PDB file of C-alpha atoms in Angstrom:
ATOM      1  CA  UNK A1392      -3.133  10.884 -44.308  1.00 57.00           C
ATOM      2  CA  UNK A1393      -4.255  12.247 -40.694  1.00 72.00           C
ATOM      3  CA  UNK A1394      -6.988  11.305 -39.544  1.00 82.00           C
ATOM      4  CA  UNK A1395      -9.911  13.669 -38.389  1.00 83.00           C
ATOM      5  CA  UNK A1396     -10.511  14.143 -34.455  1.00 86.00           C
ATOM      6  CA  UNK A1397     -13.377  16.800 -34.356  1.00 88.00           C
ATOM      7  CA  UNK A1398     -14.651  15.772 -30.787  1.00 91.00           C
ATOM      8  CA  UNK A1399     -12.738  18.328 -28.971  1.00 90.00           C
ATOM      9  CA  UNK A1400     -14.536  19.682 -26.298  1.00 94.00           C
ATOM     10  CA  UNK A1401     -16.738  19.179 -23.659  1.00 96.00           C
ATOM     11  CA  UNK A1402     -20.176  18.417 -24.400  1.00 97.00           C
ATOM     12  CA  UNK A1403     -22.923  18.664 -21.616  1.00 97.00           C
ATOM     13  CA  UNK A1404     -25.684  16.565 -20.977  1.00 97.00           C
ATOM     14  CA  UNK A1405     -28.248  19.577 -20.472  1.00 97.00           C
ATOM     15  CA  UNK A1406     -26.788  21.159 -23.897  1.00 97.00           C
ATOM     16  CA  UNK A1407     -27.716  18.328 -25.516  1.00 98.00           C
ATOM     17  CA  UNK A1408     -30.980  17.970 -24.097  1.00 97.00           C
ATOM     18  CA  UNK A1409     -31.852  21.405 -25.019  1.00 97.00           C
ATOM     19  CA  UNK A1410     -30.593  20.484 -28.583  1.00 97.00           C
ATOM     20  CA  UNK A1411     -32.913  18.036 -28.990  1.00 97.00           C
ATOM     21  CA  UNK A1412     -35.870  20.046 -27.779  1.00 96.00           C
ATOM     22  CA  UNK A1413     -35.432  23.760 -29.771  1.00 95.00           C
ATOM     23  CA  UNK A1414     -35.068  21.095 -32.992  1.00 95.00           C
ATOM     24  CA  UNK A1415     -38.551  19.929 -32.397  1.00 93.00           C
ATOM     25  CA  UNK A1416     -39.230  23.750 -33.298  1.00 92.00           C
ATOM     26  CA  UNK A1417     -37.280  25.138 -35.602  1.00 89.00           C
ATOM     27  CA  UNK A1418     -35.297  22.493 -37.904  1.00 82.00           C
ATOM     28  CA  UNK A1419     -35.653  24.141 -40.505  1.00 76.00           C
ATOM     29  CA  UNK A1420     -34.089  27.247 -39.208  1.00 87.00           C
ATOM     30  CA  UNK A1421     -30.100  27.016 -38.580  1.00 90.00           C
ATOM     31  CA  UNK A1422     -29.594  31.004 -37.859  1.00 92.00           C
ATOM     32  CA  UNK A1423     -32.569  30.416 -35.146  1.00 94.00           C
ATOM     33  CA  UNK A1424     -31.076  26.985 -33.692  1.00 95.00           C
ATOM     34  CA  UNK A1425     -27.633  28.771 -33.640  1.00 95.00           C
ATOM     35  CA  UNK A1426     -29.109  32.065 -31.605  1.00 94.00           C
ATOM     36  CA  UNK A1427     -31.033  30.205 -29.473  1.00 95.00           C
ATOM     37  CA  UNK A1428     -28.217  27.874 -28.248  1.00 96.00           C
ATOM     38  CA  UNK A1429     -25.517  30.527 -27.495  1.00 95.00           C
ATOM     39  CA  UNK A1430     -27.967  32.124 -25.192  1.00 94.00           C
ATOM     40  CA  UNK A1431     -28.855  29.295 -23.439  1.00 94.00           C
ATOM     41  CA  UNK A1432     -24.941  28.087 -23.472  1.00 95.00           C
ATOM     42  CA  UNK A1433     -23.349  31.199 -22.108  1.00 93.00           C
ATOM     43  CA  UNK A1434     -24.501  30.470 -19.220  1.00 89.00           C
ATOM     44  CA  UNK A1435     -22.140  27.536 -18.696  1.00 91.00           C
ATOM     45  CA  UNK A1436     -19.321  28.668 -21.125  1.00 93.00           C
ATOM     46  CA  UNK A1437     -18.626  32.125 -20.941  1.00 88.00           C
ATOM     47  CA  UNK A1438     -15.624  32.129 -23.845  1.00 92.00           C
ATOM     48  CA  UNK A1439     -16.985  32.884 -27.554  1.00 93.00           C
ATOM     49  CA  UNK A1440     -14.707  30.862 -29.157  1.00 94.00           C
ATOM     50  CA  UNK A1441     -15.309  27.488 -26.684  1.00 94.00           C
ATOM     51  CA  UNK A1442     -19.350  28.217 -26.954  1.00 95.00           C
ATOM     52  CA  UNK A1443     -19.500  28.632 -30.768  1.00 95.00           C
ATOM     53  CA  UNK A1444     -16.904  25.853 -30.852  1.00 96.00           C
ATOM     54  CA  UNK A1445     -19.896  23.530 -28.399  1.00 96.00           C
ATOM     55  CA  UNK A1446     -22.977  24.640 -30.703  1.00 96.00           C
ATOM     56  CA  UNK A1447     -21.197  23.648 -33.651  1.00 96.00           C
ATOM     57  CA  UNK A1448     -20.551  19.751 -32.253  1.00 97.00           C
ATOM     58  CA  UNK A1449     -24.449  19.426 -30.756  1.00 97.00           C
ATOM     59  CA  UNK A1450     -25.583  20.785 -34.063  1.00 96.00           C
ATOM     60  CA  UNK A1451     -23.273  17.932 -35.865  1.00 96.00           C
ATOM     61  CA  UNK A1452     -24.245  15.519 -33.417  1.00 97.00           C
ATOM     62  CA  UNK A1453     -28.340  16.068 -33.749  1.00 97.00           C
ATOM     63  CA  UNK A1454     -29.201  18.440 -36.756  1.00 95.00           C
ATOM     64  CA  UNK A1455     -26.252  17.461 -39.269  1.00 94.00           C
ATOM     65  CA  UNK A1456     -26.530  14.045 -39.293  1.00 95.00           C
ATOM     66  CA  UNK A1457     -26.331  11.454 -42.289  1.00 93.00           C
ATOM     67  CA  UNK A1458     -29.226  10.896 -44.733  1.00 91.00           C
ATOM     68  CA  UNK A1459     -29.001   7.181 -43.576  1.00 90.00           C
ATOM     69  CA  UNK A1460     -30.507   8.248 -40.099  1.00 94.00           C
ATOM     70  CA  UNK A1461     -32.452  11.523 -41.215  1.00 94.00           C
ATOM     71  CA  UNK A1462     -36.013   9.438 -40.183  1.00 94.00           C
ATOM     72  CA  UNK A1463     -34.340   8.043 -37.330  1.00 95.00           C
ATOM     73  CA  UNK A1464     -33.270  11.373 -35.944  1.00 96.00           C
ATOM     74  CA  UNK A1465     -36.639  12.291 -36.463  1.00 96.00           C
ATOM     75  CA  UNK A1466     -38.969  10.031 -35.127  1.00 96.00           C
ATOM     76  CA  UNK A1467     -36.112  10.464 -31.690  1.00 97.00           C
ATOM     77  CA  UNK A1468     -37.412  14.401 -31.804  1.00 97.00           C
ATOM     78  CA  UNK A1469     -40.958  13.259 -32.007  1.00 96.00           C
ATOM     79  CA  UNK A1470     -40.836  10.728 -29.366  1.00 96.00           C
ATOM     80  CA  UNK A1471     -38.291  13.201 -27.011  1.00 96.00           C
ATOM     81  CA  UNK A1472     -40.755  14.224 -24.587  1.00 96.00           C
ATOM     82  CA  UNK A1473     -41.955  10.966 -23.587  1.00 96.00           C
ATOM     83  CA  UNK A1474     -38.670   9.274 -23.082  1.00 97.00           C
ATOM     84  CA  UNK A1475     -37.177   8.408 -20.233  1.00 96.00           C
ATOM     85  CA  UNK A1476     -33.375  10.195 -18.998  1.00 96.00           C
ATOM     86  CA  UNK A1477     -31.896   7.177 -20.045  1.00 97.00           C
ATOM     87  CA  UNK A1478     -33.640   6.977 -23.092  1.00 97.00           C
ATOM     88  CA  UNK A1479     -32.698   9.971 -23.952  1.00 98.00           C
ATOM     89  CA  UNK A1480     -29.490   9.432 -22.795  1.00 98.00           C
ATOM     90  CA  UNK A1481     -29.057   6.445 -24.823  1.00 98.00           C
ATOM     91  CA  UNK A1482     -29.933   8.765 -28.440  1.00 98.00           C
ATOM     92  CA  UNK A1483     -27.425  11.310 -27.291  1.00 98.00           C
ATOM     93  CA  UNK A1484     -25.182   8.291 -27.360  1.00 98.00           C
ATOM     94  CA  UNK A1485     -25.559   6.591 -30.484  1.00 98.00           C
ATOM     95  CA  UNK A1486     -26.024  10.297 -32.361  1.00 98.00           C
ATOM     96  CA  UNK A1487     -22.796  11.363 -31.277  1.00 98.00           C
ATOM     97  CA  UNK A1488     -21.411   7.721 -32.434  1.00 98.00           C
ATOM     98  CA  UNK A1489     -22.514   7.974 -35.962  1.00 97.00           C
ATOM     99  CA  UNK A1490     -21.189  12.215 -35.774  1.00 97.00           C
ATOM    100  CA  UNK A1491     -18.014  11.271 -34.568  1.00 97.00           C
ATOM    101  CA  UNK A1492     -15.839   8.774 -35.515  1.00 96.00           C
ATOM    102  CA  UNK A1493     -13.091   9.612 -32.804  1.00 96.00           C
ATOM    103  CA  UNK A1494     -15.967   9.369 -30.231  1.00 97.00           C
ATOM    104  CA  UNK A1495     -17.044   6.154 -31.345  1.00 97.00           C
ATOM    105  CA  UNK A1496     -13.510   4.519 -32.084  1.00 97.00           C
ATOM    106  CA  UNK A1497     -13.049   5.558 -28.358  1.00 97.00           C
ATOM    107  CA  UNK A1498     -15.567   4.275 -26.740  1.00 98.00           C
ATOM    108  CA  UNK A1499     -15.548   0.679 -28.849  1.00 98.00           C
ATOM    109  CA  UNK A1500     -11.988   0.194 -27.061  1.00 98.00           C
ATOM    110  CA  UNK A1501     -13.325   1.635 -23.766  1.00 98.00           C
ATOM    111  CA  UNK A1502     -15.973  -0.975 -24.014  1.00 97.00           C
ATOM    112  CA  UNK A1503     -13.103  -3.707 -25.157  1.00 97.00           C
ATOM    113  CA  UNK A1504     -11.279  -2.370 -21.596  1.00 97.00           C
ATOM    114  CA  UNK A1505     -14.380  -3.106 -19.145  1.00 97.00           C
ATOM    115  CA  UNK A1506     -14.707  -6.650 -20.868  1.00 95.00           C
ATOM    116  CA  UNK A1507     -11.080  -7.450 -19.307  1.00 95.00           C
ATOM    117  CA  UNK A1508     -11.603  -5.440 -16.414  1.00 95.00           C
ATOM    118  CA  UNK A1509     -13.777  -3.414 -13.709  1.00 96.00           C
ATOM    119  CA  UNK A1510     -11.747  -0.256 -13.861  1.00 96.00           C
ATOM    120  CA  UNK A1511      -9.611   1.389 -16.395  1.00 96.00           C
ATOM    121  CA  UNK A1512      -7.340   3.891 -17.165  1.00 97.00           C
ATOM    122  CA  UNK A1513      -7.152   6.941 -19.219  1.00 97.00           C
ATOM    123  CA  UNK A1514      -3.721   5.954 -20.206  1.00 97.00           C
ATOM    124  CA  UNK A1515      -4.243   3.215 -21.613  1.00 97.00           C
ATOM    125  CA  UNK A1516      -6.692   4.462 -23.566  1.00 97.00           C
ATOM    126  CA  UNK A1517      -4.864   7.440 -24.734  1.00 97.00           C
ATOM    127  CA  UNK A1518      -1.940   5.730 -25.906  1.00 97.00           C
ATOM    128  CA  UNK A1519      -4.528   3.611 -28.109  1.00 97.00           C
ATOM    129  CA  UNK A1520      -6.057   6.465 -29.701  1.00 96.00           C
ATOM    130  CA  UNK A1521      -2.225   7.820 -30.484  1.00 95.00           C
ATOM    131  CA  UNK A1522      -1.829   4.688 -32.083  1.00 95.00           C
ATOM    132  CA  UNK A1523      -5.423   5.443 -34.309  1.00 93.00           C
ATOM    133  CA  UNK A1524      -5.087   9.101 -35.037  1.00 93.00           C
ATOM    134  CA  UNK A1525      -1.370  10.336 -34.223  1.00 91.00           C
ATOM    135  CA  UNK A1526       1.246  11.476 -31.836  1.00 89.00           C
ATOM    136  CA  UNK A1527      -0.515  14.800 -31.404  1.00 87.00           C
ATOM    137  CA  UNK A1528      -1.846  17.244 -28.988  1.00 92.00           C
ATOM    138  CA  UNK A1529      -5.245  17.242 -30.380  1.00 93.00           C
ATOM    139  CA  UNK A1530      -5.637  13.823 -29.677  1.00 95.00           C
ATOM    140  CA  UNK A1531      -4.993  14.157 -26.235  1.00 96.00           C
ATOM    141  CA  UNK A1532      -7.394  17.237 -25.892  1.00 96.00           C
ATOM    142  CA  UNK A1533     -10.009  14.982 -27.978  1.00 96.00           C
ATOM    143  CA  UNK A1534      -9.846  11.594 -25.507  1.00 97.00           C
ATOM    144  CA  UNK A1535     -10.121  14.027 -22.466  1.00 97.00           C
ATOM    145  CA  UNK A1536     -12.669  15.689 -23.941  1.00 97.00           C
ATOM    146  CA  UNK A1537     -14.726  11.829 -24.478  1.00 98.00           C
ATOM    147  CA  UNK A1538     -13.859  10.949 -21.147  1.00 97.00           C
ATOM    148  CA  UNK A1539     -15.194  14.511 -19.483  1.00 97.00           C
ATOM    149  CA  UNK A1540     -17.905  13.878 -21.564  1.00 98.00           C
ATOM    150  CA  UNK A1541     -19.299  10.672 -20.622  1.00 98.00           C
ATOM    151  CA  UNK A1542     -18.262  11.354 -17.263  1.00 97.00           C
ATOM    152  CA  UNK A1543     -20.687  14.356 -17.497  1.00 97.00           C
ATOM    153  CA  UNK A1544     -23.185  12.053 -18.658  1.00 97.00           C
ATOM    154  CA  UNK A1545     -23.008   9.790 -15.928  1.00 97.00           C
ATOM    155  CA  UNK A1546     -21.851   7.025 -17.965  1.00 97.00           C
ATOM    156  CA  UNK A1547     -18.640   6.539 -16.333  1.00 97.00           C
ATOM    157  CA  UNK A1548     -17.965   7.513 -13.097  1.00 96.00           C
ATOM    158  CA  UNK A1549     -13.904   8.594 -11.472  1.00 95.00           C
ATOM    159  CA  UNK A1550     -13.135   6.637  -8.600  1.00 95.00           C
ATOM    160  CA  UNK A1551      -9.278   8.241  -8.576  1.00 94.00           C
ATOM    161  CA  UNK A1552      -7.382  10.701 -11.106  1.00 94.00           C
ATOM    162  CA  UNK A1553      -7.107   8.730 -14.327  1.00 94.00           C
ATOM    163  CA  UNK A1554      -9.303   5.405 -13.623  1.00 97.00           C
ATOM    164  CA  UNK A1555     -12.707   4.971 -14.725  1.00 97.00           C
ATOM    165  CA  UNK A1556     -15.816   2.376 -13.546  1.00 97.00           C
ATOM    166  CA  UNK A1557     -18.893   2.054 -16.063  1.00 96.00           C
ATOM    167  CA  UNK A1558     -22.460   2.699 -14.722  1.00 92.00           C
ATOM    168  CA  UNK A1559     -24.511   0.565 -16.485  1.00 93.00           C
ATOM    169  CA  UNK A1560     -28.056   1.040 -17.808  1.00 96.00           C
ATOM    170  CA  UNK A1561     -30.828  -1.012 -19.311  1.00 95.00           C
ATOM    171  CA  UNK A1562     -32.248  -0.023 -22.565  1.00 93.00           C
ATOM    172  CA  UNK A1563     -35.561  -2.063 -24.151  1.00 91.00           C
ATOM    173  CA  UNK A1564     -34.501  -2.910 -27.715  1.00 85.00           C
ATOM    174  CA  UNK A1565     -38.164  -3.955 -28.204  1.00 88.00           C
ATOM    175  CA  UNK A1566     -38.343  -0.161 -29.341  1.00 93.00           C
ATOM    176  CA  UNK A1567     -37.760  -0.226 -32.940  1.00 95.00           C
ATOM    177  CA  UNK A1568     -36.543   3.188 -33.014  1.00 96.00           C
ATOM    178  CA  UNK A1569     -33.861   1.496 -30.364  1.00 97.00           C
ATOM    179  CA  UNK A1570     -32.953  -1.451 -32.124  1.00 96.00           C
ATOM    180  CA  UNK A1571     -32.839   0.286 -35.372  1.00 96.00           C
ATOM    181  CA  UNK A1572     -29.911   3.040 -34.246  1.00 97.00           C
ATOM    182  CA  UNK A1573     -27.856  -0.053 -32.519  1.00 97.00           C
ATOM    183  CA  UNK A1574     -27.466  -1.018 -35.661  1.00 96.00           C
ATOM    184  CA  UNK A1575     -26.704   2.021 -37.655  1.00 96.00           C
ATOM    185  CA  UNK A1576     -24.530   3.366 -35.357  1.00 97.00           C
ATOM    186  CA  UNK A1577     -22.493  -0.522 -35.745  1.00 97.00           C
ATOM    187  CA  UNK A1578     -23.103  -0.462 -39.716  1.00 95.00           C
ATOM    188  CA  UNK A1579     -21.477   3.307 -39.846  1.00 96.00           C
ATOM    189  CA  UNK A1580     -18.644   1.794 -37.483  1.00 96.00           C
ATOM    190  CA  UNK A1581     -17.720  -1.580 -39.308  1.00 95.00           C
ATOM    191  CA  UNK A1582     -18.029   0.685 -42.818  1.00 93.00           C
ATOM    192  CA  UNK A1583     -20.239  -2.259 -43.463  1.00 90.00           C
ATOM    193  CA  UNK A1584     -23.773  -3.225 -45.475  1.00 88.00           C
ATOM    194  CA  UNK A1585     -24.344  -6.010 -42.635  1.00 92.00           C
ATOM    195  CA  UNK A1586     -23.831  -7.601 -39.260  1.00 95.00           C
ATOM    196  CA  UNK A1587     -23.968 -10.666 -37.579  1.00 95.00           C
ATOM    197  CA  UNK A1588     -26.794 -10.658 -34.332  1.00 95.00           C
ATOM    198  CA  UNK A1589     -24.015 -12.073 -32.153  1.00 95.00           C
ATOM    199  CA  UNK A1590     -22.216  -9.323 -33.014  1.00 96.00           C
ATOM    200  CA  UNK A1591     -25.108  -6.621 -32.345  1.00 96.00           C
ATOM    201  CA  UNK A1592     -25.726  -8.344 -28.898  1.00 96.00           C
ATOM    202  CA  UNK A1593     -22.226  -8.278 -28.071  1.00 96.00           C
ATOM    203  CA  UNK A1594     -20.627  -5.171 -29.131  1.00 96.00           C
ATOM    204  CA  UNK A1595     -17.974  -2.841 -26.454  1.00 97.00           C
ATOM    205  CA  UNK A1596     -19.264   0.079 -28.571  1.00 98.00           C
ATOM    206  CA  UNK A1597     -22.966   0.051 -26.259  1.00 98.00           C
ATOM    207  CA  UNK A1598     -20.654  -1.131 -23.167  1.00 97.00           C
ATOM    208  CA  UNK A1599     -22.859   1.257 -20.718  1.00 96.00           C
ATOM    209  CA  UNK A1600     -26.497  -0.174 -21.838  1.00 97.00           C
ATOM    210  CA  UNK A1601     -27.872  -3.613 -21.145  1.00 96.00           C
ATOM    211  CA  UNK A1602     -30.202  -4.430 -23.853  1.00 96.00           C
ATOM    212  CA  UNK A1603     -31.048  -7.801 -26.041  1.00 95.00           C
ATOM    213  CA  UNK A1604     -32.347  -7.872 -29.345  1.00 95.00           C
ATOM    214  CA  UNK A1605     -34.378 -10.522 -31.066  1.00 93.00           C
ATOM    215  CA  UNK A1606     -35.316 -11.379 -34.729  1.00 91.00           C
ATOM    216  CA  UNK A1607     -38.878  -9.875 -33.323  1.00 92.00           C
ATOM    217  CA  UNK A1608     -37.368  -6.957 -32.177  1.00 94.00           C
ATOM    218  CA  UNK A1609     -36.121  -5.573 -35.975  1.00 94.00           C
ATOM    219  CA  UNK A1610     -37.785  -3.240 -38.078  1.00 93.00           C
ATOM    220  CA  UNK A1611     -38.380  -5.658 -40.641  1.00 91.00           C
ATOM    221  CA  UNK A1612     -38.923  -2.754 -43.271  1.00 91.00           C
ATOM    222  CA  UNK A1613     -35.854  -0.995 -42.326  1.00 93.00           C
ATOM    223  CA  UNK A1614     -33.673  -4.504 -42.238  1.00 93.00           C
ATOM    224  CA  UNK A1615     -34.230  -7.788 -43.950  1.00 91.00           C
ATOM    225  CA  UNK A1616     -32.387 -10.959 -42.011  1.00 92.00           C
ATOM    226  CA  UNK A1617     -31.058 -14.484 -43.057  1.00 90.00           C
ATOM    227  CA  UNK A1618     -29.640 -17.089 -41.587  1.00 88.00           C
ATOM    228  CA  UNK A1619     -26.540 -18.758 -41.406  1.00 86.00           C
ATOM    229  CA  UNK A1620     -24.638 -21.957 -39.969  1.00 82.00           C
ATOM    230  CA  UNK A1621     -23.075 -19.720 -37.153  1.00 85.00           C
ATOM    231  CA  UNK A1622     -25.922 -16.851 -36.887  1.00 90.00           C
ATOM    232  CA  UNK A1623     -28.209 -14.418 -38.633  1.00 93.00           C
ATOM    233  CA  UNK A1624     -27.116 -11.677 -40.455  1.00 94.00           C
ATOM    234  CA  UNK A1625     -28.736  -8.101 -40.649  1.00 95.00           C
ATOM    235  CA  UNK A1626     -28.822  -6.034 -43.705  1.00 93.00           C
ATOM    236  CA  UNK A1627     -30.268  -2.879 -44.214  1.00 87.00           C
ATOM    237  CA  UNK A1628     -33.097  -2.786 -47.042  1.00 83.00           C
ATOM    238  CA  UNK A1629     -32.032  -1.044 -49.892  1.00 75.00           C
ATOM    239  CA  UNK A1630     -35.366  -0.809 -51.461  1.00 68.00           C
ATOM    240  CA  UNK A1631     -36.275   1.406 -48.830  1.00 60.00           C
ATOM    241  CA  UNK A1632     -35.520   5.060 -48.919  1.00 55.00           C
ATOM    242  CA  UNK A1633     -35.012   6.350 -45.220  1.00 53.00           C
ATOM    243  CA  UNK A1634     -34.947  10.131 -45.633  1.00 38.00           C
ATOM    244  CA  UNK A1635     -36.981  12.446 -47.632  1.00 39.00           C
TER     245      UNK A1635
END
């Protein structure tokens, strides 16, 4: 069976930004969301089809999103105003993670890339996602459309044609509403109930962010923790419903 690709174009920073800030107004109102976007998008894309084609991914990315993270997504819109750009950064991130799975199997083995090295290459990166989702042109307009992306977003930065150098950023996993989307955005990934802190700490998916997180830094009604031989292990509460 193929598998999905979705993330095919573009996404800005500022697009997503203003996302996140008409949804603090009018969630409840799609029609309104939709209206309001396309003006403020047409600016940047003039083509109908490649703007209605953008509001359709930031409205996936931050209204759409799964009932797992409804609360999450919503405590981010209350807190928006008062976080930092690379806070806010940092949601866009992890939202567009748990939205896409292309996005996020692409930046895992991005991540996997600037473990081994300081620079990589698109190509090498491309053939790997050929090897996940097909010999097909979509995928190729789909890993362009990642690396444009985070390129936009000034996580990556293009030294030369084709090679790529991570700018790295610190994020405070102190913030509950931090810690707590590291780990759905990994749960979601690994198609998993738990995970291991070593592996939190240590995951390529969050490659651009320096951050640490602690027993103390877990919501402890959100996820309940035990410990092993090797290392504690997260689950997510079940008792707990996290969206209305």
């Amino acid at each position: 069976m193929t598998k999905a690709v979705g993330f095919d174009q573009k996404i800005y920073l500022d697009h997503l930004d203003k996302t996140a800030s008409l949804l603090r107004h009018h969630i409840a109102d799609e029609k309104i969301m939709y209206n309001l976007l396309d003006g403020h998008l047409i600016g940047t894309i003039k083509g109908d089809k490649s703007r209605k084609n953008a509001i359709t991914m930031l409205m996936k990315i931050w209204n759409f999103v799964d009932d797992s993270v409804v609360d999450l997504r919503n405590l981010a819109l209350e807190e928006y105003p008062y976080l930092t750009q690379i806070e806010k950064k940092f949601i866009h991130y992890c939202l567009a993670c748990l939205a896409y799975p292309f996005f996020s199997e692409q930046v895992c083995y991005i991540g996997k890339q600037f473990k081994q090295a300081d620079r990589i290459y698109s190509r090498t990166v491309l053939a790997h996602m050929k090897d996940l989702y097909g010999e097909r042109r979509r995928v190729e307009v789909a890993t362009g459309a990642v690396f444009s992306s985070i390129k936009e977003w000034e996580i990556v930065s293009m030294p030369k044609a084709g090679q790529y150098e991570v700018k790295k950023m610190e994020i405070s996993a102190h913030n509950l509403l931090f810690s707590s989307f590291l780990i759905e955005v990994l749960l979601k990934y690994y198609g998993a109930g738990s995970l291991t802190l070593e592996t939190l700490n240590n995951s390529a998916i969050f490659f651009p962010f320096d951050y640490h997180v602690g027993i103390g830094d877990l919501d402890k009604q959100r996820f309940t923790t035990f410990s092993t031989v090797r290392d504690t292990v997260i689950e997510r509460n079940t008792q707990i419903p996290y969206s209305n």
